[in-house]
Coordinates of C-alpha atoms in Angstrom, one line a residue:
M1 CA 0.0 0.0 0.0
A2 CA 2.9 2.4 0.8
D3 CA 4.2 2.1 -2.8
Y4 CA 0.7 2.8 -4.2
T5 CA 0.1 5.9 -2.1
Q6 CA 3.6 7.2 -2.8
S7 CA 2.9 6.9 -6.6
I8 CA -0.3 8.9 -6.1
K9 CA 1.6 11.5 -4.1
D10 CA 4.3 11.7 -6.8
Q11 CA 1.6 12.2 -9.4
A12 CA 0.0 14.9 -7.3
V13 CA 3.3 16.8 -7.0
A14 CA 3.8 16.6 -10.7
M15 CA 0.3 17.9 -11.4
N16 CA 0.0 20.5 -8.7
G17 CA -1.8 23.6 -9.9
Q18 CA -3.3 21.9 -13.0
T19 CA -6.8 21.0 -13.9
V20 CA -7.2 17.3 -13.1
V21 CA -9.7 14.5 -12.7
V22 CA -9.3 12.7 -9.4
N23 CA -10.9 9.2 -9.3
L24 CA -11.8 8.0 -5.9
I25 CA -11.9 4.3 -4.8
G26 CA -15.7 4.4 -4.4
G27 CA -16.2 5.2 -8.1
Q28 CA -16.8 8.9 -7.7
S29 CA -14.6 11.6 -9.3
L30 CA -13.7 15.2 -8.9
T31 CA -12.6 17.5 -11.7
G32 CA -10.9 20.7 -10.7
T33 CA -7.7 22.4 -9.8
L34 CA -5.3 20.3 -7.8
A35 CA -3.3 21.7 -4.8
Y36 CA -0.6 19.5 -3.3
T37 CA 2.8 20.5 -2.1
T38 CA 5.6 18.8 -0.2
A39 CA 7.5 20.2 2.8
P40 CA 11.3 19.9 3.2
K41 CA 12.6 18.3 6.4
Y42 CA 16.1 17.7 7.6
Y43 CA 15.8 14.0 6.8
G44 CA 14.2 14.5 3.3
T45 CA 10.8 15.5 2.1
V46 CA 7.4 15.2 3.8
Y47 CA 4.5 14.2 1.5
P48 CA 1.1 15.1 3.1
D49 CA -1.6 12.4 3.3
V50 CA -4.3 14.7 1.8
L51 CA -4.7 16.7 -1.4
T52 CA -7.1 19.4 -2.3
V53 CA -9.2 19.7 -5.4
T54 CA -11.0 23.0 -6.0
V55 CA -14.2 22.5 -8.0
S56 CA -15.7 25.8 -9.0
T57 CA -15.1 27.7 -5.8
K58 CA -15.5 24.8 -3.3
A59 CA -12.3 23.1 -2.0
H60 CA -12.5 19.3 -1.4
T61 CA -9.9 17.7 0.8
V62 CA -9.3 14.1 -0.1
R63 CA -7.1 11.5 1.6
V64 CA -4.5 10.1 -0.7
D65 CA -5.3 6.5 0.2
H66 CA -8.9 7.2 -1.1
V67 CA -7.6 8.1 -4.6
S68 CA -7.5 5.4 -7.3
A69 CA -6.0 7.6 -10.1
I70 CA -5.2 11.2 -11.1
G71 CA -5.4 12.3 -14.7
Q72 CA -5.4 15.4 -16.8
G73 CA -8.7 17.3 -16.7

């Protein structure tokens, strides 16, 4: 599971600020602007366990382990 969530986090970093489609494990999806940033630490980089997708003007916070895929919107 750790490799899977790390790959989602890596995708989120690469697509930060872009319009994306975030597919959730339950079959739902969100289309909007992705916000996901890492934080530097003395031992490396911290990847948050949540990402934010802004749809219209409403921000949705989603746990990374609930995401099945991230794609271009």
